[in-house]
Amino acid sequence: MFRRRPDAPAAAAVAVTVEGREVRVPAGASAAAAMLLAGLTRETAVRGTTRAPYCLMGVCFDCLAEIDGVPNRQSCMVTVAPGMRIARQRGKRAV
Ligand code: FES
């Protein structure tokens, strides 16, 4: 789905865990990018409809994820860090 431009400079990779699977993400990328690289989406709280990151700038909330055990995070606004654990958001979470 997403590919780096062939002429893009090589970036250092950061290893994160997405739903228990190691994914290598370019340094400086967002947790939403890691989810997209892993091919994962989230499900809406009420109907369970599939959603994927859309705006990638903190507006639409379609990228909600659980990051390092904290639910309801806008994954597009979180920069990956080594060892970060990312999981899909399923259903409602307490606020
Ligand atoms: S993708 Fe829209 S808020 Fe994150």
Short mmCIF file of N, CA and C and ligand atoms in Angstrom, two decimals:
data_model
loop_
_atom_site.label_atom_id
_atom_site.label_comp_id
_atom_site.label_asym_id
_atom_site.label_seq_id
_atom_site.Cartn_x
_atom_site.Cartn_y
_atom_site.Cartn_z
N MET A 1 0.83 -1.19 0.00
CA MET A 1 0.00 0.00 0.00
C MET A 1 0.87 1.25 0.00
N PHE A 2 1.78 1.36 0.97
CA PHE A 2 2.67 2.50 1.04
C PHE A 2 4.10 2.04 0.75
N ARG A 3 4.78 2.78 -0.09
CA ARG A 3 6.18 2.48 -0.40
C ARG A 3 6.97 3.77 -0.35
N ARG A 4 8.21 3.63 0.04
CA ARG A 4 9.08 4.80 0.01
C ARG A 4 9.42 5.12 -1.42
N ARG A 5 9.59 6.40 -1.67
CA ARG A 5 10.04 6.80 -3.00
C ARG A 5 11.42 6.21 -3.23
N PRO A 6 11.70 5.72 -4.43
CA PRO A 6 13.00 5.11 -4.68
C PRO A 6 14.16 6.08 -4.52
N ASP A 7 13.91 7.39 -4.69
CA ASP A 7 14.99 8.36 -4.56
C ASP A 7 15.08 8.96 -3.15
N ALA A 8 14.27 8.44 -2.20
CA ALA A 8 14.31 8.96 -0.83
C ALA A 8 15.60 8.50 -0.14
N PRO A 9 16.21 9.39 0.64
CA PRO A 9 17.43 8.98 1.34
C PRO A 9 17.11 7.89 2.36
N ALA A 10 18.05 6.99 2.55
CA ALA A 10 17.84 5.90 3.51
C ALA A 10 17.75 6.47 4.92
N ALA A 11 16.77 6.02 5.67
CA ALA A 11 16.59 6.46 7.05
C ALA A 11 16.92 5.30 7.97
N ALA A 12 17.43 5.63 9.15
CA ALA A 12 17.67 4.58 10.15
C ALA A 12 16.34 3.95 10.50
N ALA A 13 16.36 2.67 10.80
CA ALA A 13 15.12 1.97 11.14
C ALA A 13 14.99 1.81 12.64
N VAL A 14 13.75 1.87 13.10
CA VAL A 14 13.43 1.66 14.51
C VAL A 14 12.56 0.41 14.58
N ALA A 15 12.88 -0.50 15.49
CA ALA A 15 12.08 -1.72 15.65
C ALA A 15 11.00 -1.49 16.70
N VAL A 16 9.74 -1.67 16.30
CA VAL A 16 8.62 -1.58 17.23
C VAL A 16 7.83 -2.88 17.14
N THR A 17 6.96 -3.10 18.11
CA THR A 17 6.13 -4.30 18.10
C THR A 17 4.69 -3.89 17.82
N VAL A 18 4.14 -4.43 16.74
CA VAL A 18 2.74 -4.15 16.39
C VAL A 18 1.97 -5.46 16.53
N GLU A 19 1.12 -5.50 17.54
CA GLU A 19 0.32 -6.71 17.83
C GLU A 19 1.22 -7.93 17.92
N GLY A 20 2.33 -7.79 18.62
CA GLY A 20 3.23 -8.90 18.87
C GLY A 20 4.21 -9.21 17.76
N ARG A 21 4.14 -8.47 16.66
CA ARG A 21 5.03 -8.72 15.53
C ARG A 21 5.99 -7.55 15.38
N GLU A 22 7.28 -7.87 15.22
CA GLU A 22 8.25 -6.80 15.06
C GLU A 22 8.11 -6.17 13.68
N VAL A 23 8.06 -4.84 13.68
CA VAL A 23 7.98 -4.08 12.43
C VAL A 23 9.09 -3.04 12.46
N ARG A 24 9.85 -2.94 11.40
CA ARG A 24 10.91 -1.94 11.31
C ARG A 24 10.36 -0.73 10.55
N VAL A 25 10.46 0.41 11.22
CA VAL A 25 9.87 1.65 10.72
C VAL A 25 10.98 2.69 10.58
N PRO A 26 10.95 3.52 9.55
CA PRO A 26 11.96 4.57 9.45
C PRO A 26 11.93 5.48 10.68
N ALA A 27 13.10 5.81 11.20
CA ALA A 27 13.18 6.72 12.35
C ALA A 27 12.44 8.00 12.03
N GLY A 28 11.69 8.50 13.01
CA GLY A 28 10.94 9.74 12.83
C GLY A 28 9.53 9.52 12.30
N ALA A 29 9.22 8.28 11.92
CA ALA A 29 7.86 7.99 11.43
C ALA A 29 6.90 7.91 12.62
N SER A 30 5.62 7.92 12.32
CA SER A 30 4.62 7.87 13.38
C SER A 30 4.21 6.43 13.68
N ALA A 31 3.56 6.26 14.83
CA ALA A 31 3.02 4.94 15.17
C ALA A 31 1.94 4.55 14.17
N ALA A 32 1.24 5.53 13.60
CA ALA A 32 0.24 5.24 12.56
C ALA A 32 0.93 4.63 11.34
N ALA A 33 2.11 5.14 11.00
CA ALA A 33 2.86 4.57 9.88
C ALA A 33 3.22 3.12 10.16
N ALA A 34 3.57 2.83 11.41
CA ALA A 34 3.90 1.45 11.77
C ALA A 34 2.69 0.55 11.60
N MET A 35 1.51 1.07 12.00
CA MET A 35 0.27 0.29 11.82
C MET A 35 0.00 0.04 10.34
N LEU A 36 0.20 1.07 9.53
CA LEU A 36 -0.03 0.91 8.09
C LEU A 36 0.98 -0.06 7.48
N LEU A 37 2.24 0.03 7.91
CA LEU A 37 3.25 -0.90 7.40
C LEU A 37 2.91 -2.34 7.79
N ALA A 38 2.28 -2.49 8.95
CA ALA A 38 1.89 -3.83 9.40
C ALA A 38 0.57 -4.28 8.76
N GLY A 39 -0.09 -3.37 8.03
CA GLY A 39 -1.33 -3.72 7.35
C GLY A 39 -2.52 -3.82 8.29
N LEU A 40 -2.47 -3.10 9.41
CA LEU A 40 -3.54 -3.19 10.40
C LEU A 40 -4.42 -1.96 10.39
N THR A 41 -5.66 -2.15 10.76
CA THR A 41 -6.62 -1.07 10.92
C THR A 41 -7.26 -1.21 12.29
N ARG A 42 -8.08 -0.25 12.66
CA ARG A 42 -8.81 -0.37 13.93
C ARG A 42 -10.28 -0.60 13.63
N GLU A 43 -11.07 -0.84 14.68
CA GLU A 43 -12.51 -1.02 14.51
C GLU A 43 -13.22 0.05 15.33
N THR A 44 -14.32 0.58 14.80
CA THR A 44 -15.05 1.60 15.53
C THR A 44 -15.69 0.98 16.77
N ALA A 45 -15.96 1.86 17.75
CA ALA A 45 -16.44 1.39 19.05
C ALA A 45 -17.85 0.82 19.00
N VAL A 46 -18.72 1.38 18.19
CA VAL A 46 -20.13 0.99 18.20
C VAL A 46 -20.43 -0.14 17.21
N ARG A 47 -20.07 0.05 15.96
CA ARG A 47 -20.43 -0.93 14.93
C ARG A 47 -19.31 -1.86 14.51
N GLY A 48 -18.12 -1.60 14.97
CA GLY A 48 -16.99 -2.45 14.60
C GLY A 48 -16.54 -2.26 13.16
N THR A 49 -16.87 -1.10 12.60
CA THR A 49 -16.48 -0.80 11.23
C THR A 49 -14.96 -0.56 11.15
N THR A 50 -14.38 -1.02 10.07
CA THR A 50 -12.94 -0.86 9.89
C THR A 50 -12.57 0.59 9.59
N ARG A 51 -11.53 1.08 10.23
CA ARG A 51 -11.02 2.42 9.99
C ARG A 51 -9.50 2.36 9.91
N ALA A 52 -8.94 3.23 9.12
CA ALA A 52 -7.49 3.35 9.01
C ALA A 52 -7.11 4.81 9.17
N PRO A 53 -5.88 5.10 9.55
CA PRO A 53 -5.45 6.49 9.63
C PRO A 53 -5.80 7.22 8.33
N TYR A 54 -6.33 8.43 8.47
CA TYR A 54 -6.80 9.16 7.30
C TYR A 54 -6.05 10.48 7.11
N CYS A 55 -6.15 11.35 8.11
CA CYS A 55 -5.59 12.68 7.92
C CYS A 55 -4.09 12.73 8.23
N LEU A 56 -3.65 11.90 9.14
CA LEU A 56 -2.24 11.85 9.58
C LEU A 56 -1.75 13.19 10.13
N MET A 57 -2.68 13.98 10.67
CA MET A 57 -2.27 15.24 11.30
C MET A 57 -3.12 15.58 12.52
N GLY A 58 -3.72 14.58 13.16
CA GLY A 58 -4.38 14.81 14.44
C GLY A 58 -5.78 15.37 14.37
N VAL A 59 -6.46 15.24 13.25
CA VAL A 59 -7.79 15.83 13.12
C VAL A 59 -8.91 14.78 13.18
N CYS A 60 -8.76 13.68 12.48
CA CYS A 60 -9.89 12.76 12.27
C CYS A 60 -10.08 11.70 13.35
N PHE A 61 -9.10 11.39 14.13
CA PHE A 61 -9.15 10.37 15.18
C PHE A 61 -9.37 8.96 14.63
N ASP A 62 -9.16 8.74 13.36
CA ASP A 62 -9.31 7.39 12.80
C ASP A 62 -8.06 6.53 13.00
N CYS A 63 -7.12 7.05 13.74
CA CYS A 63 -5.88 6.30 13.97
C CYS A 63 -5.75 5.86 15.42
N LEU A 64 -6.82 5.91 16.20
CA LEU A 64 -6.71 5.57 17.62
C LEU A 64 -6.09 4.20 17.79
N ALA A 65 -5.19 4.10 18.75
CA ALA A 65 -4.49 2.85 19.00
C ALA A 65 -4.09 2.80 20.47
N GLU A 66 -3.71 1.60 20.87
CA GLU A 66 -3.15 1.43 22.21
C GLU A 66 -1.63 1.42 22.04
N ILE A 67 -0.98 2.37 22.68
CA ILE A 67 0.47 2.49 22.56
C ILE A 67 1.11 2.35 23.93
N ASP A 68 1.97 1.39 24.06
CA ASP A 68 2.63 1.08 25.33
C ASP A 68 1.61 0.95 26.46
N GLY A 69 0.50 0.28 26.16
CA GLY A 69 -0.51 -0.01 27.17
C GLY A 69 -1.50 1.11 27.42
N VAL A 70 -1.35 2.24 26.74
CA VAL A 70 -2.25 3.38 26.95
C VAL A 70 -3.22 3.45 25.77
N PRO A 71 -4.53 3.24 26.00
CA PRO A 71 -5.49 3.28 24.90
C PRO A 71 -5.83 4.71 24.49
N ASN A 72 -6.59 4.83 23.39
CA ASN A 72 -7.10 6.12 22.89
C ASN A 72 -6.00 7.09 22.49
N ARG A 73 -4.89 6.61 22.01
CA ARG A 73 -3.82 7.51 21.55
C ARG A 73 -4.00 7.76 20.06
N GLN A 74 -3.81 8.98 19.65
CA GLN A 74 -3.80 9.29 18.22
C GLN A 74 -2.43 8.88 17.69
N SER A 75 -2.39 7.73 17.05
CA SER A 75 -1.10 7.16 16.66
C SER A 75 -0.37 8.02 15.62
N CYS A 76 -1.09 8.85 14.89
CA CYS A 76 -0.40 9.70 13.90
C CYS A 76 0.38 10.82 14.57
N MET A 77 0.11 11.07 15.85
CA MET A 77 0.78 12.15 16.55
C MET A 77 1.90 11.64 17.46
N VAL A 78 2.18 10.35 17.39
CA VAL A 78 3.20 9.75 18.26
C VAL A 78 4.34 9.23 17.39
N THR A 79 5.54 9.70 17.66
CA THR A 79 6.72 9.25 16.92
C THR A 79 7.20 7.92 17.49
N VAL A 80 7.54 7.00 16.61
CA VAL A 80 7.98 5.68 17.07
C VAL A 80 9.27 5.80 17.88
N ALA A 81 9.41 4.89 18.83
CA ALA A 81 10.62 4.79 19.64
C ALA A 81 10.98 3.32 19.73
N PRO A 82 12.26 3.01 19.88
CA PRO A 82 12.65 1.60 19.95
C PRO A 82 11.89 0.86 21.05
N GLY A 83 11.36 -0.30 20.70
CA GLY A 83 10.66 -1.14 21.68
C GLY A 83 9.21 -0.75 21.91
N MET A 84 8.72 0.28 21.23
CA MET A 84 7.33 0.71 21.43
C MET A 84 6.39 -0.44 21.10
N ARG A 85 5.33 -0.58 21.91
CA ARG A 85 4.32 -1.62 21.67
C ARG A 85 3.04 -0.94 21.17
N ILE A 86 2.58 -1.35 20.02
CA ILE A 86 1.41 -0.74 19.40
C ILE A 86 0.38 -1.83 19.16
N ALA A 87 -0.88 -1.54 19.50
CA ALA A 87 -1.95 -2.51 19.28
C ALA A 87 -3.17 -1.80 18.73
N ARG A 88 -3.97 -2.54 17.99
CA ARG A 88 -5.21 -1.98 17.45
C ARG A 88 -6.15 -1.58 18.57
N GLN A 89 -6.93 -0.56 18.30
CA GLN A 89 -7.98 -0.16 19.24
C GLN A 89 -9.23 -0.92 18.84
N ARG A 90 -9.77 -1.68 19.77
CA ARG A 90 -11.00 -2.44 19.49
C ARG A 90 -12.05 -2.04 20.51
N GLY A 91 -13.19 -1.60 20.05
CA GLY A 91 -14.27 -1.27 20.95
C GLY A 91 -13.99 -0.02 21.77
N LYS A 92 -14.82 0.16 22.80
CA LYS A 92 -14.71 1.36 23.64
C LYS A 92 -13.63 1.18 24.68
N ARG A 93 -13.04 2.27 25.06
CA ARG A 93 -12.07 2.29 26.14
C ARG A 93 -12.53 3.31 27.15
N ALA A 94 -12.20 3.09 28.40
CA ALA A 94 -12.52 4.06 29.43
C ALA A 94 -11.70 5.31 29.19
N VAL A 95 -12.31 6.44 29.48
CA VAL A 95 -11.60 7.72 29.30
C VAL A 95 -11.11 8.20 30.64
S1 FES B 1 -5.00 9.94 11.22
FE1 FES B 1 -6.40 11.52 11.64
S2 FES B 1 -6.08 11.95 13.74
FE2 FES B 1 -4.59 10.46 13.26
#
